[in-house]
Amino acid sequence: MLDRSRKKKVYSKKIKRLRRGIVITVVAACLIPTCICVILSVRYDRLNAKYKQSTADLEWYRQRYGSELSILSAVQPDVNEDNVPDAEAGGFEQDYADVDTSGALNPEDIEGTRYVYLTFDDGPSIYTEEILDILKENDVKATFFVCGKPDAKYVDAYKRIVDEGHTLGMHSYSHKYGEIYSSLDSFKEDFDKLRIFLYETTGVWAKYYRFPGGSSNAVSKVDIKELENFLEGTDATFYDWNISAKDDKAGNTKESIYANIVDNVPKFKHCIVLMHDAADKRSTVDALPDIIRDIKAMDDTVIVPITDNTLPVQHIK
Ligand SMILES: [Zn+2]
């Protein structure tokens, strides 16, 4: 009798354990697939949204450029002479606006840190690598307002600018004043072409612009305000300069370039320095180490690249 009752208890315990096991299994069998379904559907929705966005972007580019630019593949070197600014032959128009520095701050009015932004227009060139070496040796970051040069020999220069922490700015694709400034549409076309080219080459969606000749150039047939409005709509900001190396002026030397920059830096708290990275600007490269050394030696002065926090200097207000 006693033996039977013990057996009964043992069976009862086993049945309970078995029942609990079945319930847990059923609940788990329902919950796990449900969770997986929820996670997968959320991921599906996100990917689908991204896919639709990129398809729309691609369609926009296709409509705009047709087969001119290859959006999905790597950059195809395009050595069409029409697309390559004639820097090597010294063919850039050299009509930069002169800056009146008479309104510069008196040095004694300057408080706090002085920020100096070294900027190089027109590159890449045969000197870009050397400029980058000098900047690296001196642990300085700069800003390069580049043009569109799809020649394979320049691809590494664009990449190196980005990889070494410098700011990649835009300075028109063709640098042909006659084309860029002939109408708002041709300005837009040139701008988009450069931005996409730089994105394909470096992965950077550039957002800083320097007008060829500056915003105060006397060449543009389009009101510069219209071009400004366009830039604003594309989330790009343009930067002119308040100090010029004048390395595009006839008769410039290593010494004159040095003096044009280093003598003027003390007049401003916020210095945007215009220099050129071009095949006919050897003197700029020669002057650069001394320029950097002597600016760094000034009290409370730092050399920095243009970022979103950089107050623009703009000739046209
Ligand atoms: Zn230029």
mmCIF file with all atom_site columns, N, CA and C in Angstrom, residues 71-138:
data_model
loop_
_atom_site.group_PDB
_atom_site.id
_atom_site.type_symbol
_atom_site.label_atom_id
_atom_site.label_alt_id
_atom_site.label_comp_id
_atom_site.label_asym_id
_atom_site.label_entity_id
_atom_site.label_seq_id
_atom_site.pdbx_PDB_ins_code
_atom_site.Cartn_x
_atom_site.Cartn_y
_atom_site.Cartn_z
_atom_site.occupancy
_atom_site.B_iso_or_equiv
_atom_site.pdbx_formal_charge
_atom_site.auth_seq_id
_atom_site.auth_comp_id
_atom_site.auth_asym_id
_atom_site.auth_atom_id
_atom_site.pdbx_PDB_model_num
ATOM 1   N N  . ILE A 1 71  ? 28.265 56.456 -61.950 1.00 0.00 ? 71  ILE A N  1
ATOM 2   C CA . ILE A 1 71  ? 27.958 56.619 -60.531 1.00 0.00 ? 71  ILE A CA 1
ATOM 3   C C  . ILE A 1 71  ? 28.311 55.366 -59.740 1.00 0.00 ? 71  ILE A C  1
ATOM 4   N N  . LEU A 1 72  ? 28.075 54.211 -60.335 1.00 0.00 ? 72  LEU A N  1
ATOM 5   C CA . LEU A 1 72  ? 28.228 52.989 -59.556 1.00 0.00 ? 72  LEU A CA 1
ATOM 6   C C  . LEU A 1 72  ? 29.615 52.375 -59.637 1.00 0.00 ? 72  LEU A C  1
ATOM 7   N N  . SER A 1 73  ? 30.362 52.752 -60.654 1.00 0.00 ? 73  SER A N  1
ATOM 8   C CA . SER A 1 73  ? 31.676 52.133 -60.780 1.00 0.00 ? 73  SER A CA 1
ATOM 9   C C  . SER A 1 73  ? 32.754 53.095 -60.305 1.00 0.00 ? 73  SER A C  1
ATOM 10  N N  . ALA A 1 74  ? 33.959 52.588 -60.233 1.00 0.00 ? 74  ALA A N  1
ATOM 11  C CA . ALA A 1 74  ? 35.073 53.443 -59.826 1.00 0.00 ? 74  ALA A CA 1
ATOM 12  C C  . ALA A 1 74  ? 35.295 54.509 -60.894 1.00 0.00 ? 74  ALA A C  1
ATOM 13  N N  . VAL A 1 75  ? 36.062 55.528 -60.523 1.00 0.00 ? 75  VAL A N  1
ATOM 14  C CA . VAL A 1 75  ? 36.294 56.614 -61.469 1.00 0.00 ? 75  VAL A CA 1
ATOM 15  C C  . VAL A 1 75  ? 37.077 56.117 -62.673 1.00 0.00 ? 75  VAL A C  1
ATOM 16  N N  . GLN A 1 76  ? 36.544 56.418 -63.826 1.00 0.00 ? 76  GLN A N  1
ATOM 17  C CA . GLN A 1 76  ? 37.255 56.070 -65.045 1.00 0.00 ? 76  GLN A CA 1
ATOM 18  C C  . GLN A 1 76  ? 38.107 57.275 -65.412 1.00 0.00 ? 76  GLN A C  1
ATOM 19  N N  . PRO A 1 77  ? 39.399 57.109 -65.490 1.00 0.00 ? 77  PRO A N  1
ATOM 20  C CA . PRO A 1 77  ? 40.209 58.257 -65.889 1.00 0.00 ? 77  PRO A CA 1
ATOM 21  C C  . PRO A 1 77  ? 39.716 58.806 -67.222 1.00 0.00 ? 77  PRO A C  1
ATOM 22  N N  . ASP A 1 78  ? 39.455 60.095 -67.235 1.00 0.00 ? 78  ASP A N  1
ATOM 23  C CA . ASP A 1 78  ? 38.930 60.736 -68.425 1.00 0.00 ? 78  ASP A CA 1
ATOM 24  C C  . ASP A 1 78  ? 39.929 61.804 -68.828 1.00 0.00 ? 78  ASP A C  1
ATOM 25  N N  . VAL A 1 79  ? 40.665 61.518 -69.857 1.00 0.00 ? 79  VAL A N  1
ATOM 26  C CA . VAL A 1 79  ? 41.752 62.431 -70.202 1.00 0.00 ? 79  VAL A CA 1
ATOM 27  C C  . VAL A 1 79  ? 41.360 63.385 -71.324 1.00 0.00 ? 79  VAL A C  1
ATOM 28  N N  . ASN A 1 80  ? 40.029 63.519 -71.496 1.00 0.00 ? 80  ASN A N  1
ATOM 29  C CA . ASN A 1 80  ? 39.544 64.497 -72.448 1.00 0.00 ? 80  ASN A CA 1
ATOM 30  C C  . ASN A 1 80  ? 40.137 65.873 -72.117 1.00 0.00 ? 80  ASN A C  1
ATOM 31  N N  . GLU A 1 81  ? 40.840 66.451 -73.033 1.00 0.00 ? 81  GLU A N  1
ATOM 32  C CA . GLU A 1 81  ? 41.533 67.722 -72.786 1.00 0.00 ? 81  GLU A CA 1
ATOM 33  C C  . GLU A 1 81  ? 40.586 68.810 -72.296 1.00 0.00 ? 81  GLU A C  1
ATOM 34  N N  . ASP A 1 82  ? 39.320 68.734 -72.757 1.00 0.00 ? 82  ASP A N  1
ATOM 35  C CA . ASP A 1 82  ? 38.361 69.770 -72.380 1.00 0.00 ? 82  ASP A CA 1
ATOM 36  C C  . ASP A 1 82  ? 38.076 69.770 -70.889 1.00 0.00 ? 82  ASP A C  1
ATOM 37  N N  . ASN A 1 83  ? 38.267 68.598 -70.256 1.00 0.00 ? 83  ASN A N  1
ATOM 38  C CA . ASN A 1 83  ? 37.922 68.493 -68.841 1.00 0.00 ? 83  ASN A CA 1
ATOM 39  C C  . ASN A 1 83  ? 39.084 68.827 -67.923 1.00 0.00 ? 83  ASN A C  1
ATOM 40  N N  . VAL A 1 84  ? 40.259 68.941 -68.473 1.00 0.00 ? 84  VAL A N  1
ATOM 41  C CA . VAL A 1 84  ? 41.431 69.115 -67.627 1.00 0.00 ? 84  VAL A CA 1
ATOM 42  C C  . VAL A 1 84  ? 41.891 70.569 -67.663 1.00 0.00 ? 84  VAL A C  1
ATOM 43  N N  . PRO A 1 85  ? 41.776 71.247 -66.521 1.00 0.00 ? 85  PRO A N  1
ATOM 44  C CA . PRO A 1 85  ? 42.266 72.621 -66.512 1.00 0.00 ? 85  PRO A CA 1
ATOM 45  C C  . PRO A 1 85  ? 43.732 72.638 -66.933 1.00 0.00 ? 85  PRO A C  1
ATOM 46  N N  . ASP A 1 86  ? 44.057 73.627 -67.711 1.00 0.00 ? 86  ASP A N  1
ATOM 47  C CA . ASP A 1 86  ? 45.370 73.635 -68.319 1.00 0.00 ? 86  ASP A CA 1
ATOM 48  C C  . ASP A 1 86  ? 46.415 74.230 -67.376 1.00 0.00 ? 86  ASP A C  1
ATOM 49  N N  . ALA A 1 87  ? 46.499 73.655 -66.176 1.00 0.00 ? 87  ALA A N  1
ATOM 50  C CA . ALA A 1 87  ? 47.392 74.222 -65.160 1.00 0.00 ? 87  ALA A CA 1
ATOM 51  C C  . ALA A 1 87  ? 48.854 74.080 -65.555 1.00 0.00 ? 87  ALA A C  1
ATOM 52  N N  . GLU A 1 88  ? 49.163 72.928 -66.085 1.00 0.00 ? 88  GLU A N  1
ATOM 53  C CA . GLU A 1 88  ? 50.568 72.661 -66.411 1.00 0.00 ? 88  GLU A CA 1
ATOM 54  C C  . GLU A 1 88  ? 51.110 73.674 -67.416 1.00 0.00 ? 88  GLU A C  1
ATOM 55  N N  . ALA A 1 89  ? 50.211 74.123 -68.288 1.00 0.00 ? 89  ALA A N  1
ATOM 56  C CA . ALA A 1 89  ? 50.637 75.100 -69.278 1.00 0.00 ? 89  ALA A CA 1
ATOM 57  C C  . ALA A 1 89  ? 50.446 76.526 -68.763 1.00 0.00 ? 89  ALA A C  1
ATOM 58  N N  . GLY A 1 90  ? 50.092 76.631 -67.484 1.00 0.00 ? 90  GLY A N  1
ATOM 59  C CA . GLY A 1 90  ? 49.879 77.959 -66.904 1.00 0.00 ? 90  GLY A CA 1
ATOM 60  C C  . GLY A 1 90  ? 48.657 78.629 -67.501 1.00 0.00 ? 90  GLY A C  1
ATOM 61  N N  . GLY A 1 91  ? 47.671 77.820 -67.884 1.00 0.00 ? 91  GLY A N  1
ATOM 62  C CA . GLY A 1 91  ? 46.529 78.355 -68.625 1.00 0.00 ? 91  GLY A CA 1
ATOM 63  C C  . GLY A 1 91  ? 45.385 78.899 -67.794 1.00 0.00 ? 91  GLY A C  1
ATOM 64  N N  . PHE A 1 92  ? 45.476 78.886 -66.478 1.00 0.00 ? 92  PHE A N  1
ATOM 65  C CA . PHE A 1 92  ? 44.386 79.426 -65.665 1.00 0.00 ? 92  PHE A CA 1
ATOM 66  C C  . PHE A 1 92  ? 44.329 80.946 -65.814 1.00 0.00 ? 92  PHE A C  1
ATOM 67  N N  . GLU A 1 93  ? 43.116 81.427 -65.878 1.00 0.00 ? 93  GLU A N  1
ATOM 68  C CA . GLU A 1 93  ? 42.981 82.885 -65.897 1.00 0.00 ? 93  GLU A CA 1
ATOM 69  C C  . GLU A 1 93  ? 43.465 83.421 -64.558 1.00 0.00 ? 93  GLU A C  1
ATOM 70  N N  . GLN A 1 94  ? 44.183 84.498 -64.592 1.00 0.00 ? 94  GLN A N  1
ATOM 71  C CA . GLN A 1 94  ? 44.784 84.998 -63.360 1.00 0.00 ? 94  GLN A CA 1
ATOM 72  C C  . GLN A 1 94  ? 44.230 86.362 -62.983 1.00 0.00 ? 94  GLN A C  1
ATOM 73  N N  . ASP A 1 95  ? 42.938 86.418 -62.782 1.00 0.00 ? 95  ASP A N  1
ATOM 74  C CA . ASP A 1 95  ? 42.389 87.735 -62.450 1.00 0.00 ? 95  ASP A CA 1
ATOM 75  C C  . ASP A 1 95  ? 41.704 87.679 -61.088 1.00 0.00 ? 95  ASP A C  1
ATOM 76  N N  . TYR A 1 96  ? 42.507 87.467 -60.084 1.00 0.00 ? 96  TYR A N  1
ATOM 77  C CA . TYR A 1 96  ? 41.962 87.399 -58.742 1.00 0.00 ? 96  TYR A CA 1
ATOM 78  C C  . TYR A 1 96  ? 41.692 88.780 -58.192 1.00 0.00 ? 96  TYR A C  1
ATOM 79  N N  . ALA A 1 97  ? 40.615 88.836 -57.434 1.00 0.00 ? 97  ALA A N  1
ATOM 80  C CA . ALA A 1 97  ? 40.264 90.109 -56.814 1.00 0.00 ? 97  ALA A CA 1
ATOM 81  C C  . ALA A 1 97  ? 41.325 90.466 -55.771 1.00 0.00 ? 97  ALA A C  1
ATOM 82  N N  . ASP A 1 98  ? 41.724 91.722 -55.774 1.00 0.00 ? 98  ASP A N  1
ATOM 83  C CA . ASP A 1 98  ? 42.645 92.195 -54.738 1.00 0.00 ? 98  ASP A CA 1
ATOM 84  C C  . ASP A 1 98  ? 41.840 92.498 -53.491 1.00 0.00 ? 98  ASP A C  1
ATOM 85  N N  . VAL A 1 99  ? 42.409 92.210 -52.355 1.00 0.00 ? 99  VAL A N  1
ATOM 86  C CA . VAL A 1 99  ? 41.675 92.439 -51.115 1.00 0.00 ? 99  VAL A CA 1
ATOM 87  C C  . VAL A 1 99  ? 42.203 93.692 -50.436 1.00 0.00 ? 99  VAL A C  1
ATOM 88  N N  . ASP A 1 100 ? 41.269 94.508 -50.028 1.00 0.00 ? 100 ASP A N  1
ATOM 89  C CA . ASP A 1 100 ? 41.649 95.712 -49.296 1.00 0.00 ? 100 ASP A CA 1
ATOM 90  C C  . ASP A 1 100 ? 41.800 95.332 -47.822 1.00 0.00 ? 100 ASP A C  1
ATOM 91  N N  . THR A 1 101 ? 43.018 95.420 -47.324 1.00 0.00 ? 101 THR A N  1
ATOM 92  C CA . THR A 1 101 ? 43.242 95.019 -45.930 1.00 0.00 ? 101 THR A CA 1
ATOM 93  C C  . THR A 1 101 ? 43.264 96.230 -44.993 1.00 0.00 ? 101 THR A C  1
ATOM 94  N N  . SER A 1 102 ? 42.838 97.382 -45.536 1.00 0.00 ? 102 SER A N  1
ATOM 95  C CA . SER A 1 102 ? 42.909 98.584 -44.698 1.00 0.00 ? 102 SER A CA 1
ATOM 96  C C  . SER A 1 102 ? 41.956 98.505 -43.508 1.00 0.00 ? 102 SER A C  1
ATOM 97  N N  . GLY A 1 103 ? 40.895 97.707 -43.648 1.00 0.00 ? 103 GLY A N  1
ATOM 98  C CA . GLY A 1 103 ? 39.944 97.609 -42.542 1.00 0.00 ? 103 GLY A CA 1
ATOM 99  C C  . GLY A 1 103 ? 40.317 96.553 -41.528 1.00 0.00 ? 103 GLY A C  1
ATOM 100 N N  . ALA A 1 104 ? 41.526 96.025 -41.647 1.00 0.00 ? 104 ALA A N  1
ATOM 101 C CA . ALA A 1 104 ? 41.935 94.960 -40.723 1.00 0.00 ? 104 ALA A CA 1
ATOM 102 C C  . ALA A 1 104 ? 42.008 95.492 -39.300 1.00 0.00 ? 104 ALA A C  1
ATOM 103 N N  . LEU A 1 105 ? 41.836 94.578 -38.370 1.00 0.00 ? 105 LEU A N  1
ATOM 104 C CA . LEU A 1 105 ? 41.888 94.964 -36.954 1.00 0.00 ? 105 LEU A CA 1
ATOM 105 C C  . LEU A 1 105 ? 43.272 95.458 -36.575 1.00 0.00 ? 105 LEU A C  1
ATOM 106 N N  . ASN A 1 106 ? 43.313 96.411 -35.674 1.00 0.00 ? 106 ASN A N  1
ATOM 107 C CA . ASN A 1 106 ? 44.613 96.750 -35.109 1.00 0.00 ? 106 ASN A CA 1
ATOM 108 C C  . ASN A 1 106 ? 45.060 95.583 -34.242 1.00 0.00 ? 106 ASN A C  1
ATOM 109 N N  . PRO A 1 107 ? 46.336 95.263 -34.290 1.00 0.00 ? 107 PRO A N  1
ATOM 110 C CA . PRO A 1 107 ? 46.796 94.116 -33.501 1.00 0.00 ? 107 PRO A CA 1
ATOM 111 C C  . PRO A 1 107 ? 46.409 94.220 -32.027 1.00 0.00 ? 107 PRO A C  1
ATOM 112 N N  . GLU A 1 108 ? 46.394 95.460 -31.489 1.00 0.00 ? 108 GLU A N  1
ATOM 113 C CA . GLU A 1 108 ? 46.094 95.581 -30.059 1.00 0.00 ? 108 GLU A CA 1
ATOM 114 C C  . GLU A 1 108 ? 44.617 95.305 -29.753 1.00 0.00 ? 108 GLU A C  1
ATOM 115 N N  . ASP A 1 109 ? 43.759 95.321 -30.802 1.00 0.00 ? 109 ASP A N  1
ATOM 116 C CA . ASP A 1 109 ? 42.343 95.024 -30.576 1.00 0.00 ? 109 ASP A CA 1
ATOM 117 C C  . ASP A 1 109 ? 42.067 93.520 -30.526 1.00 0.00 ? 109 ASP A C  1
ATOM 118 N N  . ILE A 1 110 ? 43.060 92.770 -30.875 1.00 0.00 ? 110 ILE A N  1
ATOM 119 C CA . ILE A 1 110 ? 42.846 91.330 -30.993 1.00 0.00 ? 110 ILE A CA 1
ATOM 120 C C  . ILE A 1 110 ? 42.986 90.643 -29.638 1.00 0.00 ? 110 ILE A C  1
ATOM 121 N N  . GLU A 1 111 ? 41.937 89.910 -29.290 1.00 0.00 ? 111 GLU A N  1
ATOM 122 C CA . GLU A 1 111 ? 41.996 89.162 -28.024 1.00 0.00 ? 111 GLU A CA 1
ATOM 123 C C  . GLU A 1 111 ? 41.825 87.687 -28.337 1.00 0.00 ? 111 GLU A C  1
ATOM 124 N N  . GLY A 1 112 ? 42.361 86.871 -27.490 1.00 0.00 ? 112 GLY A N  1
ATOM 125 C CA . GLY A 1 112 ? 42.161 85.423 -27.629 1.00 0.00 ? 112 GLY A CA 1
ATOM 126 C C  . GLY A 1 112 ? 42.962 84.826 -28.772 1.00 0.00 ? 112 GLY A C  1
ATOM 127 N N  . THR A 1 113 ? 42.553 83.630 -29.150 1.00 0.00 ? 113 THR A N  1
ATOM 128 C CA . THR A 1 113 ? 43.321 82.882 -30.146 1.00 0.00 ? 113 THR A CA 1
ATOM 129 C C  . THR A 1 113 ? 43.129 83.446 -31.553 1.00 0.00 ? 113 THR A C  1
ATOM 130 N N  . ARG A 1 114 ? 44.198 83.463 -32.313 1.00 0.00 ? 114 ARG A N  1
ATOM 131 C CA . ARG A 1 114 ? 44.113 83.843 -33.720 1.00 0.00 ? 114 ARG A CA 1
ATOM 132 C C  . ARG A 1 114 ? 44.087 82.536 -34.541 1.00 0.00 ? 114 ARG A C  1
ATOM 133 N N  . TYR A 1 115 ? 43.124 82.457 -35.434 1.00 0.00 ? 115 TYR A N  1
ATOM 134 C CA . TYR A 1 115 ? 43.006 81.266 -36.266 1.00 0.00 ? 115 TYR A CA 1
ATOM 135 C C  . TYR A 1 115 ? 43.484 81.582 -37.682 1.00 0.00 ? 115 TYR A C  1
ATOM 136 N N  . VAL A 1 116 ? 44.391 80.775 -38.168 1.00 0.00 ? 116 VAL A N  1
ATOM 137 C CA . VAL A 1 116 ? 44.911 80.974 -39.524 1.00 0.00 ? 116 VAL A CA 1
ATOM 138 C C  . VAL A 1 116 ? 44.547 79.748 -40.373 1.00 0.00 ? 116 VAL A C  1
ATOM 139 N N  . TYR A 1 117 ? 43.879 80.011 -41.469 1.00 0.00 ? 117 TYR A N  1
ATOM 140 C CA . TYR A 1 117 ? 43.456 78.933 -42.374 1.00 0.00 ? 117 TYR A CA 1
ATOM 141 C C  . TYR A 1 117 ? 44.278 79.034 -43.655 1.00 0.00 ? 117 TYR A C  1
ATOM 142 N N  . LEU A 1 118 ? 45.157 78.090 -43.868 1.00 0.00 ? 118 LEU A N  1
ATOM 143 C CA . LEU A 1 118 ? 45.932 78.070 -45.110 1.00 0.00 ? 118 LEU A CA 1
ATOM 144 C C  . LEU A 1 118 ? 45.078 77.387 -46.176 1.00 0.00 ? 118 LEU A C  1
ATOM 145 N N  . THR A 1 119 ? 44.841 78.051 -47.286 1.00 0.00 ? 119 THR A N  1
ATOM 146 C CA . THR A 1 119 ? 44.030 77.426 -48.338 1.00 0.00 ? 119 THR A CA 1
ATOM 147 C C  . THR A 1 119 ? 44.794 77.426 -49.666 1.00 0.00 ? 119 THR A C  1
ATOM 148 N N  . PHE A 1 120 ? 44.633 76.342 -50.400 1.00 0.00 ? 120 PHE A N  1
ATOM 149 C CA . PHE A 1 120 ? 45.333 76.183 -51.686 1.00 0.00 ? 120 PHE A CA 1
ATOM 150 C C  . PHE A 1 120 ? 44.302 75.995 -52.801 1.00 0.00 ? 120 PHE A C  1
ATOM 151 N N  . ASP A 1 121 ? 44.317 76.867 -53.788 1.00 0.00 ? 121 ASP A N  1
ATOM 152 C CA . ASP A 1 121 ? 43.379 76.778 -54.913 1.00 0.00 ? 121 ASP A CA 1
ATOM 153 C C  . ASP A 1 121 ? 44.023 76.077 -56.117 1.00 0.00 ? 121 ASP A C  1
ATOM 154 N N  . ASP A 1 122 ? 43.179 75.564 -56.974 1.00 0.00 ? 122 ASP A N  1
ATOM 155 C CA . ASP A 1 122 ? 43.535 75.100 -58.326 1.00 0.00 ? 122 ASP A CA 1
ATOM 156 C C  . ASP A 1 122 ? 44.137 73.689 -58.419 1.00 0.00 ? 122 ASP A C  1
ATOM 157 N N  . GLY A 1 123 ? 44.432 73.050 -57.277 1.00 0.00 ? 123 GLY A N  1
ATOM 158 C CA . GLY A 1 123 ? 45.040 71.730 -57.337 1.00 0.00 ? 123 GLY A CA 1
ATOM 159 C C  . GLY A 1 123 ? 44.057 70.669 -57.786 1.00 0.00 ? 123 GLY A C  1
ATOM 160 N N  . PRO A 1 124 ? 44.481 69.398 -57.817 1.00 0.00 ? 124 PRO A N  1
ATOM 161 C CA . PRO A 1 124 ? 45.862 68.971 -57.570 1.00 0.00 ? 124 PRO A CA 1
ATOM 162 C C  . PRO A 1 124 ? 46.785 69.380 -58.729 1.00 0.00 ? 124 PRO A C  1
ATOM 163 N N  . SER A 1 125 ? 48.080 69.386 -58.381 1.00 0.00 ? 125 SER A N  1
ATOM 164 C CA . SER A 1 125 ? 49.080 69.720 -59.396 1.00 0.00 ? 125 SER A CA 1
ATOM 165 C C  . SER A 1 125 ? 50.316 68.847 -59.172 1.00 0.00 ? 125 SER A C  1
ATOM 166 N N  . ILE A 1 126 ? 51.342 69.139 -59.925 1.00 0.00 ? 126 ILE A N  1
ATOM 167 C CA . ILE A 1 126 ? 52.584 68.381 -59.742 1.00 0.00 ? 126 ILE A CA 1
ATOM 168 C C  . ILE A 1 126 ? 53.201 68.658 -58.359 1.00 0.00 ? 126 ILE A C  1
ATOM 169 N N  . TYR A 1 127 ? 52.705 69.698 -57.673 1.00 0.00 ? 127 TYR A N  1
ATOM 170 C CA . TYR A 1 127 ? 53.272 70.049 -56.363 1.00 0.00 ? 127 TYR A CA 1
ATOM 171 C C  . TYR A 1 127 ? 52.434 69.595 -55.165 1.00 0.00 ? 127 TYR A C  1
ATOM 172 N N  . THR A 1 128 ? 51.278 69.011 -55.419 1.00 0.00 ? 128 THR A N  1
ATOM 173 C CA . THR A 1 128 ? 50.389 68.668 -54.289 1.00 0.00 ? 128 THR A CA 1
ATOM 174 C C  . THR A 1 128 ? 51.080 67.746 -53.285 1.00 0.00 ? 128 THR A C  1
ATOM 175 N N  . GLU A 1 129 ? 51.765 66.726 -53.797 1.00 0.00 ? 129 GLU A N  1
ATOM 176 C CA . GLU A 1 129 ? 52.411 65.774 -52.889 1.00 0.00 ? 129 GLU A CA 1
ATOM 177 C C  . GLU A 1 129 ? 53.446 66.487 -52.012 1.00 0.00 ? 129 GLU A C  1
ATOM 178 N N  . GLU A 1 130 ? 54.168 67.404 -52.624 1.00 0.00 ? 130 GLU A N  1
ATOM 179 C CA . GLU A 1 130 ? 55.214 68.122 -51.879 1.00 0.00 ? 130 GLU A CA 1
ATOM 180 C C  . GLU A 1 130 ? 54.589 69.039 -50.813 1.00 0.00 ? 130 GLU A C  1
ATOM 181 N N  . ILE A 1 131 ? 53.505 69.694 -51.187 1.00 0.00 ? 131 ILE A N  1
ATOM 182 C CA . ILE A 1 131 ? 52.792 70.548 -50.210 1.00 0.00 ? 131 ILE A CA 1
ATOM 183 C C  . ILE A 1 131 ? 52.299 69.679 -49.055 1.00 0.00 ? 131 ILE A C  1
ATOM 184 N N  . LEU A 1 132 ? 51.745 68.530 -49.382 1.00 0.00 ? 132 LEU A N  1
ATOM 185 C CA . LEU A 1 132 ? 51.246 67.625 -48.331 1.00 0.00 ? 132 LEU A CA 1
ATOM 186 C C  . LEU A 1 132 ? 52.389 67.150 -47.431 1.00 0.00 ? 132 LEU A C  1
ATOM 187 N N  . ASP A 1 133 ? 53.541 66.904 -48.022 1.00 0.00 ? 133 ASP A N  1
ATOM 188 C CA . ASP A 1 133 ? 54.710 66.490 -47.222 1.00 0.00 ? 133 ASP A CA 1
ATOM 189 C C  . ASP A 1 133 ? 55.105 67.587 -46.233 1.00 0.00 ? 133 ASP A C  1
ATOM 190 N N  . ILE A 1 134 ? 55.122 68.825 -46.722 1.00 0.00 ? 134 ILE A N  1
ATOM 191 C CA . ILE A 1 134 ? 55.504 69.960 -45.855 1.00 0.00 ? 134 ILE A CA 1
ATOM 192 C C  . ILE A 1 134 ? 54.492 70.116 -44.714 1.00 0.00 ? 134 ILE A C  1
ATOM 193 N N  . LEU A 1 135 ? 53.213 69.998 -45.049 1.00 0.00 ? 135 LEU A N  1
ATOM 194 C CA . LEU A 1 135 ? 52.174 70.128 -44.016 1.00 0.00 ? 135 LEU A CA 1
ATOM 195 C C  . LEU A 1 135 ? 52.332 69.020 -42.974 1.00 0.00 ? 135 LEU A C  1
ATOM 196 N N  . LYS A 1 136 ? 52.652 67.828 -43.461 1.00 0.00 ? 136 LYS A N  1
ATOM 197 C CA . LYS A 1 136 ? 52.802 66.680 -42.559 1.00 0.00 ? 136 LYS A CA 1
ATOM 198 C C  . LYS A 1 136 ? 54.004 66.881 -41.631 1.00 0.00 ? 136 LYS A C  1
ATOM 199 N N  . GLU A 1 137 ? 55.121 67.296 -42.229 1.00 0.00 ? 137 GLU A N  1
ATOM 200 C CA . GLU A 1 137 ? 56.335 67.512 -41.419 1.00 0.00 ? 137 GLU A CA 1
ATOM 201 C C  . GLU A 1 137 ? 56.096 68.533 -40.317 1.00 0.00 ? 137 GLU A C  1
ATOM 202 N N  . ASN A 1 138 ? 55.228 69.511 -40.619 1.00 0.00 ? 138 ASN A N  1
ATOM 203 C CA . ASN A 1 138 ? 54.980 70.588 -39.660 1.00 0.00 ? 138 ASN A CA 1
ATOM 204 C C  . ASN A 1 138 ? 53.716 70.353 -38.832 1.00 0.00 ? 138 ASN A C  1
#
